[in-house]
mmCIF file of C-alpha atoms and ligand atoms in Angstrom:
data_model
loop_
_atom_site.group_PDB
_atom_site.id
_atom_site.type_symbol
_atom_site.label_atom_id
_atom_site.label_comp_id
_atom_site.label_asym_id
_atom_site.label_seq_id
_atom_site.Cartn_x
_atom_site.Cartn_y
_atom_site.Cartn_z
ATOM 1 C CA UNK T 1 16.834 6.409 -0.277
ATOM 2 C CA UNK T 2 14.455 6.666 -4.136
ATOM 3 C CA UNK T 3 12.082 9.158 -6.094
ATOM 4 C CA UNK T 4 8.880 6.844 -4.233
ATOM 5 C CA UNK T 5 10.707 6.847 -0.853
ATOM 6 C CA UNK T 6 11.907 10.352 -0.612
ATOM 7 C CA UNK T 7 7.589 11.764 -1.843
ATOM 8 C CA UNK T 8 6.698 8.725 0.696
ATOM 9 C CA UNK T 9 8.768 10.637 3.593
ATOM 10 C CA UNK T 10 8.242 14.056 3.417
ATOM 11 C CA UNK T 11 4.238 13.238 3.092
ATOM 12 C CA UNK T 12 4.943 11.605 7.112
ATOM 13 C CA UNK T 13 6.964 14.596 7.465
ATOM 14 C CA UNK T 14 3.889 16.909 6.456
ATOM 15 C CA UNK T 15 1.573 15.365 8.023
ATOM 16 C CA UNK T 16 2.805 14.834 11.095
ATOM 17 C CA UNK T 17 3.446 18.738 10.403
ATOM 18 C CA UNK T 18 -0.496 18.972 10.600
ATOM 19 C CA UNK T 19 -1.221 17.000 13.511
ATOM 20 C CA UNK T 20 0.601 19.335 15.782
ATOM 21 C CA UNK T 21 -0.155 22.537 14.120
ATOM 22 C CA UNK T 22 -4.066 21.027 14.198
ATOM 23 C CA UNK T 23 -3.475 20.433 17.806
ATOM 24 C CA UNK T 24 -2.308 23.255 18.698
ATOM 25 C CA UNK T 25 -5.406 25.118 17.479
ATOM 26 C CA UNK T 26 -8.353 23.410 18.059
ATOM 27 C CA UNK T 27 -8.606 23.563 14.193
ATOM 28 C CA UNK T 28 -10.579 20.467 11.797
ATOM 29 C CA UNK T 29 -9.998 19.838 8.520
ATOM 30 C CA UNK T 30 -12.872 19.527 6.653
ATOM 31 C CA UNK T 31 -12.366 18.330 2.751
ATOM 32 C CA UNK T 32 -14.813 17.987 -0.534
ATOM 33 C CA UNK T 33 -14.607 15.091 -2.275
ATOM 34 C CA UNK T 34 -12.539 15.886 -5.373
ATOM 35 C CA UNK T 35 -9.374 17.502 -3.511
ATOM 36 C CA UNK T 36 -7.010 15.745 -3.935
ATOM 37 C CA UNK T 37 -5.615 11.788 -2.354
ATOM 38 C CA UNK T 38 -2.631 12.680 -0.383
ATOM 39 C CA UNK T 39 -5.262 15.796 1.549
ATOM 40 C CA UNK T 40 -8.281 13.336 1.711
ATOM 41 C CA UNK T 41 -6.428 11.339 3.995
ATOM 42 C CA UNK T 42 -5.898 14.173 6.611
ATOM 43 C CA UNK T 43 -9.707 14.907 6.174
ATOM 44 C CA UNK T 44 -11.543 14.902 9.393
ATOM 45 C CA UNK T 45 -14.910 15.393 7.612
ATOM 46 C CA UNK T 46 -15.000 14.395 4.004
ATOM 47 C CA UNK T 47 -18.034 15.185 1.640
ATOM 48 C CA UNK T 48 -20.348 17.251 -0.485
ATOM 49 C CA UNK T 49 -21.113 21.013 -0.184
ATOM 50 C CA UNK T 50 -24.445 19.802 1.807
ATOM 51 C CA UNK T 51 -22.236 17.555 4.519
ATOM 52 C CA UNK T 52 -19.462 19.652 4.601
ATOM 53 C CA UNK T 53 -21.466 23.266 5.162
ATOM 54 C CA UNK T 54 -23.738 20.693 7.958
ATOM 55 C CA UNK T 55 -20.560 19.679 8.848
ATOM 56 C CA UNK T 56 -19.298 24.009 9.967
ATOM 57 C CA UNK T 57 -22.549 24.195 11.580
ATOM 58 C CA UNK T 58 -21.849 22.064 14.359
ATOM 59 C CA UNK T 59 -17.528 22.140 15.158
ATOM 60 C CA UNK T 60 -17.035 23.037 17.945
ATOM 61 C CA UNK T 61 -13.249 23.250 16.837
ATOM 62 C CA UNK T 62 -11.781 27.336 17.143
ATOM 63 C CA UNK T 63 -10.429 27.364 13.386
ATOM 64 C CA UNK T 64 -12.318 25.269 10.249
ATOM 65 C CA UNK T 65 -8.989 24.834 8.067
ATOM 66 C CA UNK T 66 -11.248 24.161 4.637
ATOM 67 C CA UNK T 67 -10.726 21.911 1.805
ATOM 68 C CA UNK T 68 -11.673 23.288 -1.166
ATOM 69 C CA UNK T 69 -12.539 26.288 -3.419
ATOM 70 C CA UNK T 70 -13.414 30.387 -2.476
ATOM 71 C CA UNK T 71 -17.307 29.962 -1.873
ATOM 72 C CA UNK T 72 -17.442 26.503 0.667
ATOM 73 C CA UNK T 73 -14.899 28.270 2.959
ATOM 74 C CA UNK T 74 -17.198 31.070 2.778
ATOM 75 C CA UNK T 75 -20.668 29.416 3.628
ATOM 76 C CA UNK T 76 -18.151 27.936 6.319
ATOM 77 C CA UNK T 77 -17.530 31.284 7.164
ATOM 78 C CA UNK T 78 -21.276 32.354 7.082
ATOM 79 C CA UNK T 79 -22.476 29.222 9.261
ATOM 80 C CA UNK T 80 -19.729 30.653 11.586
ATOM 81 C CA UNK T 81 -18.985 34.390 12.129
ATOM 82 C CA UNK T 82 -16.707 33.486 15.128
ATOM 83 C CA UNK T 83 -14.432 31.409 14.213
ATOM 84 C CA UNK T 84 -11.552 31.275 11.968
ATOM 85 C CA UNK T 85 -11.884 29.789 8.484
ATOM 86 C CA UNK T 86 -8.929 29.443 7.027
ATOM 87 C CA UNK T 87 -8.907 28.432 2.397
ATOM 88 C CA UNK T 88 -5.339 27.169 2.163
ATOM 89 C CA UNK T 89 -5.130 28.410 -1.098
ATOM 90 C CA UNK T 90 -6.510 32.222 -1.359
ATOM 91 C CA UNK T 91 -6.528 31.790 -5.376
ATOM 92 C CA UNK T 92 -8.946 28.424 -5.671
ATOM 93 C CA UNK T 93 -11.997 30.032 -7.132
ATOM 94 C CA UNK T 94 -15.039 28.204 -8.919
ATOM 95 C CA UNK T 95 -15.851 29.524 -12.386
ATOM 96 C CA UNK T 96 -19.487 28.027 -12.210
ATOM 97 C CA UNK T 97 -19.655 30.554 -9.127
ATOM 98 C CA UNK T 98 -18.245 33.258 -11.178
ATOM 99 C CA UNK T 99 -20.936 33.343 -13.811
ATOM 100 C CA UNK T 100 -23.241 35.378 -11.858
ATOM 101 C CA UNK T 101 -23.069 38.445 -10.005
ATOM 102 C CA UNK T 102 -25.517 40.732 -8.205
ATOM 103 C CA UNK T 103 -25.621 43.536 -10.987
ATOM 104 C CA UNK T 104 -26.705 40.794 -13.658
ATOM 105 C CA UNK T 105 -28.803 39.052 -10.681
ATOM 106 C CA UNK T 106 -30.771 42.406 -10.457
ATOM 107 C CA UNK T 107 -31.618 43.093 -13.972
ATOM 108 C CA UNK T 108 -32.999 38.825 -14.187
ATOM 109 C CA UNK T 109 -35.134 40.236 -10.849
ATOM 110 C CA UNK T 110 -36.523 43.522 -13.397
ATOM 111 C CA UNK T 111 -36.860 41.320 -15.696
ATOM 112 C CA UNK T 112 -39.075 38.917 -14.115
ATOM 113 C CA UNK T 113 -40.464 40.098 -11.449
ATOM 114 C CA UNK T 114 -42.012 38.484 -7.981
ATOM 115 C CA UNK T 115 -40.471 35.379 -9.406
ATOM 116 C CA UNK T 116 -38.468 33.274 -6.783
ATOM 117 C CA UNK T 117 -34.307 32.938 -6.956
ATOM 118 C CA UNK T 118 -33.128 29.761 -6.020
ATOM 119 C CA UNK T 119 -29.015 29.961 -6.292
ATOM 120 C CA UNK T 120 -27.155 26.618 -5.995
ATOM 121 C CA UNK T 121 -24.372 26.384 -3.541
ATOM 122 C CA UNK T 122 -21.360 27.474 -5.891
ATOM 123 C CA UNK T 123 -21.994 30.814 -5.504
ATOM 124 C CA UNK T 124 -20.268 33.712 -3.697
ATOM 125 C CA UNK T 125 -21.260 34.889 -0.770
ATOM 126 C CA UNK T 126 -22.871 38.535 -2.020
ATOM 127 C CA UNK T 127 -24.860 36.804 -4.516
ATOM 128 C CA UNK T 128 -26.864 33.994 -2.035
ATOM 129 C CA UNK T 129 -28.148 37.004 0.015
ATOM 130 C CA UNK T 130 -29.679 38.625 -3.667
ATOM 131 C CA UNK T 131 -31.203 35.386 -3.640
ATOM 132 C CA UNK T 132 -34.313 33.712 -1.912
ATOM 133 C CA UNK T 133 -32.924 30.400 -0.511
ATOM 134 C CA UNK T 134 -29.999 28.292 -1.221
ATOM 135 C CA UNK T 135 -29.740 24.786 -2.983
ATOM 136 C CA UNK T 136 -26.599 21.773 -3.079
ATOM 137 C CA UNK T 137 -26.854 19.153 -5.992
ATOM 138 C CA UNK T 138 -28.282 16.716 -3.300
ATOM 139 C CA UNK T 139 -31.078 19.315 -2.666
ATOM 140 C CA UNK T 140 -32.107 21.054 -5.635
ATOM 141 C CA UNK T 141 -35.098 19.409 -6.539
ATOM 142 C CA UNK T 142 -36.104 18.519 -2.926
ATOM 143 C CA UNK T 143 -36.090 22.781 -2.542
ATOM 144 C CA UNK T 144 -37.797 23.760 -5.807
ATOM 145 C CA UNK T 145 -40.488 21.295 -5.069
ATOM 146 C CA UNK T 146 -40.904 22.761 -1.908
ATOM 147 C CA UNK T 147 -41.517 26.285 -3.012
ATOM 148 C CA UNK T 148 -44.818 27.485 -3.047
ATOM 149 C CA UNK T 149 -44.283 29.059 -6.567
ATOM 150 C CA UNK T 150 -45.094 27.893 -10.510
ATOM 151 C CA UNK T 151 -41.791 29.866 -11.271
ATOM 152 C CA UNK T 152 -38.072 30.240 -10.196
ATOM 153 C CA UNK T 153 -34.743 31.344 -11.477
ATOM 154 C CA UNK T 154 -32.508 29.335 -10.999
ATOM 155 C CA UNK T 155 -28.550 30.527 -10.370
ATOM 156 C CA UNK T 156 -26.242 29.808 -12.680
ATOM 157 C CA UNK T 157 -26.220 26.514 -13.436
ATOM 158 C CA UNK T 158 -27.776 25.677 -17.053
ATOM 159 C CA UNK T 159 -27.621 22.020 -16.145
ATOM 160 C CA UNK T 160 -28.054 21.476 -12.975
ATOM 161 C CA UNK T 161 -30.929 23.706 -13.623
ATOM 162 C CA UNK T 162 -32.574 21.525 -16.465
ATOM 163 C CA UNK T 163 -32.371 18.701 -14.773
ATOM 164 C CA UNK T 164 -34.280 19.969 -11.969
ATOM 165 C CA UNK T 165 -37.095 21.138 -14.133
ATOM 166 C CA UNK T 166 -36.899 17.360 -16.027
ATOM 167 C CA UNK T 167 -38.116 16.319 -12.129
ATOM 168 C CA UNK T 168 -40.277 19.468 -11.248
ATOM 169 C CA UNK T 169 -41.993 19.434 -14.588
ATOM 170 C CA UNK T 170 -45.557 21.561 -12.662
ATOM 171 C CA UNK T 171 -42.900 24.321 -12.363
ATOM 172 C CA UNK T 172 -41.702 26.450 -14.857
ATOM 173 C CA UNK T 173 -37.133 27.215 -14.320
ATOM 174 C CA UNK T 174 -35.590 30.325 -15.800
ATOM 175 C CA UNK T 175 -32.532 28.804 -16.534
ATOM 176 C CA UNK T 176 -28.767 31.186 -16.310
ATOM 177 C CA UNK T 177 -26.137 30.432 -18.516
ATOM 178 C CA UNK T 178 -23.874 29.494 -15.884
ATOM 179 C CA UNK T 179 -22.178 25.692 -16.293
ATOM 180 C CA UNK T 180 -19.181 24.085 -14.685
ATOM 181 C CA UNK T 181 -15.744 23.842 -17.751
ATOM 182 C CA UNK T 182 -14.820 20.419 -15.690
ATOM 183 C CA UNK T 183 -18.193 18.872 -15.992
ATOM 184 C CA UNK T 184 -18.784 19.738 -19.359
ATOM 185 C CA UNK T 185 -16.256 17.817 -20.497
ATOM 186 C CA UNK T 186 -17.799 15.029 -20.092
ATOM 187 C CA UNK T 187 -19.481 14.040 -23.709
ATOM 188 C CA UNK T 188 -21.499 11.856 -24.887
ATOM 189 C CA UNK T 189 -19.148 9.495 -27.124
ATOM 190 C CA UNK T 190 -16.577 9.299 -24.032
ATOM 191 C CA UNK T 191 -19.648 8.022 -22.164
ATOM 192 C CA UNK T 192 -21.049 5.231 -24.651
ATOM 193 C CA UNK T 193 -17.357 4.448 -24.987
ATOM 194 C CA UNK T 194 -16.834 3.216 -21.759
ATOM 195 C CA UNK T 195 -19.677 1.620 -21.830
ATOM 196 C CA UNK T 196 -18.964 -0.146 -24.521
ATOM 197 C CA UNK T 197 -15.548 -1.275 -23.141
ATOM 198 C CA UNK T 198 -17.943 -1.709 -19.598
ATOM 199 C CA UNK T 199 -20.920 -3.615 -20.793
ATOM 200 C CA UNK T 200 -21.887 -4.329 -16.488
ATOM 201 C CA UNK T 201 -21.306 -1.115 -16.003
ATOM 202 C CA UNK T 202 -23.518 1.277 -13.611
ATOM 203 C CA UNK T 203 -23.078 4.998 -15.163
ATOM 204 C CA UNK T 204 -23.361 7.542 -12.362
ATOM 205 C CA UNK T 205 -23.924 10.965 -13.185
ATOM 206 C CA UNK T 206 -23.200 13.984 -11.598
ATOM 207 C CA UNK T 207 -26.031 16.799 -12.677
ATOM 208 C CA UNK T 208 -23.196 19.295 -13.416
ATOM 209 C CA UNK T 209 -23.284 16.909 -16.648
ATOM 210 C CA UNK T 210 -24.955 18.252 -19.952
ATOM 211 C CA UNK T 211 -27.920 17.033 -20.762
ATOM 212 C CA UNK T 212 -26.911 14.727 -23.520
ATOM 213 C CA UNK T 213 -24.978 13.121 -20.821
ATOM 214 C CA UNK T 214 -27.612 12.214 -18.124
ATOM 215 C CA UNK T 215 -29.690 10.821 -20.132
ATOM 216 C CA UNK T 216 -27.192 8.027 -20.653
ATOM 217 C CA UNK T 217 -26.844 8.062 -16.801
ATOM 218 C CA UNK T 218 -28.372 4.614 -14.358
ATOM 219 C CA UNK T 219 -28.311 7.307 -11.473
ATOM 220 C CA UNK T 220 -28.021 10.887 -10.782
ATOM 221 C CA UNK T 221 -26.406 12.428 -7.957
ATOM 222 C CA UNK T 222 -24.677 14.516 -5.695
ATOM 223 C CA UNK T 223 -21.055 13.405 -5.702
ATOM 224 C CA UNK T 224 -22.217 12.507 -0.935
ATOM 225 C CA UNK T 225 -25.316 10.459 -2.864
ATOM 226 C CA UNK T 226 -22.742 8.566 -5.381
ATOM 227 C CA UNK T 227 -20.698 7.246 -2.346
ATOM 228 C CA UNK T 228 -24.152 5.780 -0.571
ATOM 229 C CA UNK T 229 -25.282 4.441 -4.594
ATOM 230 C CA UNK T 230 -22.465 2.976 -4.385
ATOM 231 C CA UNK T 231 -22.541 0.527 -1.025
ATOM 232 C CA UNK T 232 -26.319 0.536 -1.437
ATOM 233 C CA UNK T 233 -26.409 -0.730 -5.380
ATOM 234 C CA UNK T 234 -25.683 -4.508 -6.658
ATOM 235 C CA UNK T 235 -23.642 -3.661 -9.947
ATOM 236 C CA UNK T 236 -19.979 -4.637 -9.219
ATOM 237 C CA UNK T 237 -18.345 -1.917 -12.085
ATOM 238 C CA UNK T 238 -19.432 1.913 -12.257
ATOM 239 C CA UNK T 239 -17.931 4.981 -14.689
ATOM 240 C CA UNK T 240 -18.653 8.160 -12.399
ATOM 241 C CA UNK T 241 -19.616 10.546 -14.004
ATOM 242 C CA UNK T 242 -17.800 13.609 -12.405
ATOM 243 C CA UNK T 243 -14.719 15.243 -11.670
ATOM 244 C CA UNK T 244 -11.676 12.447 -10.594
ATOM 245 C CA UNK T 245 -11.333 13.140 -6.806
ATOM 246 C CA UNK T 246 -14.065 10.690 -6.302
ATOM 247 C CA UNK T 247 -12.430 7.757 -7.383
ATOM 248 C CA UNK T 248 -9.754 7.430 -4.888
ATOM 249 C CA UNK T 249 -12.789 7.412 -1.609
ATOM 250 C CA UNK T 250 -14.197 5.190 -3.596
ATOM 251 C CA UNK T 251 -11.334 1.993 -4.417
ATOM 252 C CA UNK T 252 -10.932 2.516 -1.115
ATOM 253 C CA UNK T 253 -14.521 2.049 0.674
ATOM 254 C CA UNK T 254 -15.003 -0.418 -2.067
ATOM 255 C CA UNK T 255 -11.891 -2.484 -2.727
ATOM 256 C CA UNK T 256 -14.063 -5.163 -4.440
ATOM 257 C CA UNK T 257 -16.075 -3.378 -6.749
ATOM 258 C CA UNK T 258 -14.145 -1.477 -10.064
ATOM 259 C CA UNK T 259 -14.645 2.287 -10.992
ATOM 260 C CA UNK T 260 -13.867 3.946 -14.325
ATOM 261 C CA UNK T 261 -13.046 7.397 -15.237
ATOM 262 C CA UNK T 262 -14.961 8.464 -19.178
ATOM 263 C CA UNK T 263 -12.272 10.490 -20.114
ATOM 264 C CA UNK T 264 -9.223 11.959 -18.178
ATOM 265 C CA UNK T 265 -10.422 15.813 -18.983
ATOM 266 C CA UNK T 266 -12.610 15.782 -15.783
ATOM 267 C CA UNK T 267 -9.841 17.784 -13.545
ATOM 268 C CA UNK T 268 -11.202 20.499 -11.737
ATOM 269 C CA UNK T 269 -8.167 22.594 -11.967
ATOM 270 C CA UNK T 270 -9.126 24.726 -8.850
ATOM 271 C CA UNK T 271 -9.731 22.033 -5.982
ATOM 272 C CA UNK T 272 -6.651 20.613 -6.913
ATOM 273 C CA UNK T 273 -4.852 23.980 -5.991
ATOM 274 C CA UNK T 274 -4.577 22.697 -2.396
ATOM 275 C CA UNK T 275 -1.602 21.046 -0.784
ATOM 276 C CA UNK T 276 0.206 19.518 1.998
ATOM 277 C CA UNK T 277 2.303 22.258 2.443
ATOM 278 C CA UNK T 278 -0.259 24.734 1.553
ATOM 279 C CA UNK T 279 -2.582 23.292 4.516
ATOM 280 C CA UNK T 280 0.325 23.138 6.934
ATOM 281 C CA UNK T 281 1.233 26.735 5.730
ATOM 282 C CA UNK T 282 -2.842 27.733 6.498
ATOM 283 C CA UNK T 283 -2.396 26.706 9.867
ATOM 284 C CA UNK T 284 1.224 28.318 10.650
ATOM 285 C CA UNK T 285 0.421 31.109 9.478
ATOM 286 C CA UNK T 286 -3.188 31.503 9.396
ATOM 287 C CA UNK T 287 -3.547 32.086 5.975
ATOM 288 C CA UNK T 288 -5.872 33.110 4.503
ATOM 289 C CA UNK T 289 -8.832 33.704 6.877
ATOM 290 C CA UNK T 290 -12.170 33.494 4.740
ATOM 291 C CA UNK T 291 -14.873 36.782 6.159
ATOM 292 C CA UNK T 292 -17.861 37.974 5.177
ATOM 293 C CA UNK T 293 -19.272 41.324 6.409
ATOM 294 C CA UNK T 294 -21.614 40.691 8.262
ATOM 295 C CA UNK T 295 -24.438 42.753 6.500
ATOM 296 C CA UNK T 296 -24.157 40.042 3.750
ATOM 297 C CA UNK T 297 -23.566 37.395 5.974
ATOM 298 C CA UNK T 298 -26.874 37.692 8.075
ATOM 299 C CA UNK T 299 -28.989 37.543 4.325
ATOM 300 C CA UNK T 300 -27.019 35.077 2.424
ATOM 301 C CA UNK T 301 -27.293 33.007 6.294
ATOM 302 C CA UNK T 302 -31.551 33.339 5.633
ATOM 303 C CA UNK T 303 -31.255 31.773 2.181
ATOM 304 C CA UNK T 304 -28.965 28.709 3.168
ATOM 305 C CA UNK T 305 -30.814 28.481 6.649
ATOM 306 C CA UNK T 306 -34.137 29.000 4.067
ATOM 307 C CA UNK T 307 -32.677 25.618 1.931
ATOM 308 C CA UNK T 308 -31.674 23.617 5.198
ATOM 309 C CA UNK T 309 -35.646 24.062 7.112
ATOM 310 C CA UNK T 310 -37.129 23.039 3.617
ATOM 311 C CA UNK T 311 -34.614 20.395 2.787
ATOM 312 C CA UNK T 312 -33.359 18.589 6.098
ATOM 313 C CA UNK T 313 -35.135 16.033 8.340
ATOM 314 C CA UNK T 314 -34.242 17.122 11.266
ATOM 315 C CA UNK T 315 -34.573 20.669 10.267
ATOM 316 C CA UNK T 316 -34.654 22.339 14.150
ATOM 317 C CA UNK T 317 -30.924 20.405 14.681
ATOM 318 C CA UNK T 318 -29.796 21.468 11.151
ATOM 319 C CA UNK T 319 -30.079 25.088 11.855
ATOM 320 C CA UNK T 320 -30.326 24.605 15.775
ATOM 321 C CA UNK T 321 -28.028 28.023 17.515
ATOM 322 C CA UNK T 322 -29.460 30.197 14.145
HETATM 323 P P1 LIG B 401 -21.688 18.579 -4.700
HETATM 324 O O1 LIG B 401 -22.179 18.348 -3.749
HETATM 325 O O2 LIG B 401 -21.993 17.238 -5.228
HETATM 326 O O3 LIG B 401 -20.039 18.057 -3.625
HETATM 327 O O4 LIG B 401 -20.624 19.245 -5.802
HETATM 328 C C1 LIG B 401 -19.948 20.565 -5.470
HETATM 329 C C2 LIG B 401 -19.274 20.573 -6.749
HETATM 330 O O5 LIG B 401 -18.931 22.177 -6.942
HETATM 331 C C3 LIG B 401 -19.377 20.141 -8.187
HETATM 332 O O6 LIG B 401 -18.299 20.966 -8.961
#
């Protein structure tokens, strides 16, 4: 057996084991778009942060295996206090989420009393609990527009905050000094060079990219928004300005279209920590259970619920039961 056959066999064995454990435990596997290809293949539900939060509300499984990073599993736990939420790799954190804590946020609130805090979902439960409303990359503009406040503190991603400011010029956005270490690796010259190599390609970028990169984009959207955009676009080639995990499903869903990454550095190390072996282990050993203290969860839930209320077309259905 050659190395490729051995790998195939190994994946098949693990997939069978995961399917068996999933049935035994009445579990659902929720997968973010940046996960490894083989993890995307075992997803019951895959999508962007907003889609996954909504899926976590709807599921009737007893166990949620969250293949993503810590803050995502925490959000699922907040939305499902009576379910077991498992994060296969406990160390799968988000450096952007770690760029804000409650102490610093309270200082900022003192500096700007009576200013609403809009908190990107890439943040801890305690930070969400201290905020007025949450947002994701797919609804940040809608959320800020919906607020009656003229000034808002936007935490923790300054690039997403700047993008929102460009879309909502009649409000003042007070930025936080946070950024995604993966998205800022994408440089203007990488995009210009890829555009030169593929002049017919459209450039679609995630709003966590730097402003000079976003200025070059034909379309700016969340990871979930990219799938819809590509499907509906008449273009046949796309330059993708976000993490490399996106390419697997984009290529699978659009076999006749071509996708290019402007740099090989668009890899989120935390997202890539989850492997099939860890997913099987999570289900077998019931690890790692993610839970949030009830008083924090209750406050954080308010911010998440408010987000769904102002951004969903059918808010009643989105927050049913909460
Ligand atoms: P999406 O909501 O677009 O999936 O983005 C999540 C994220 O963490 C980007 O770095």
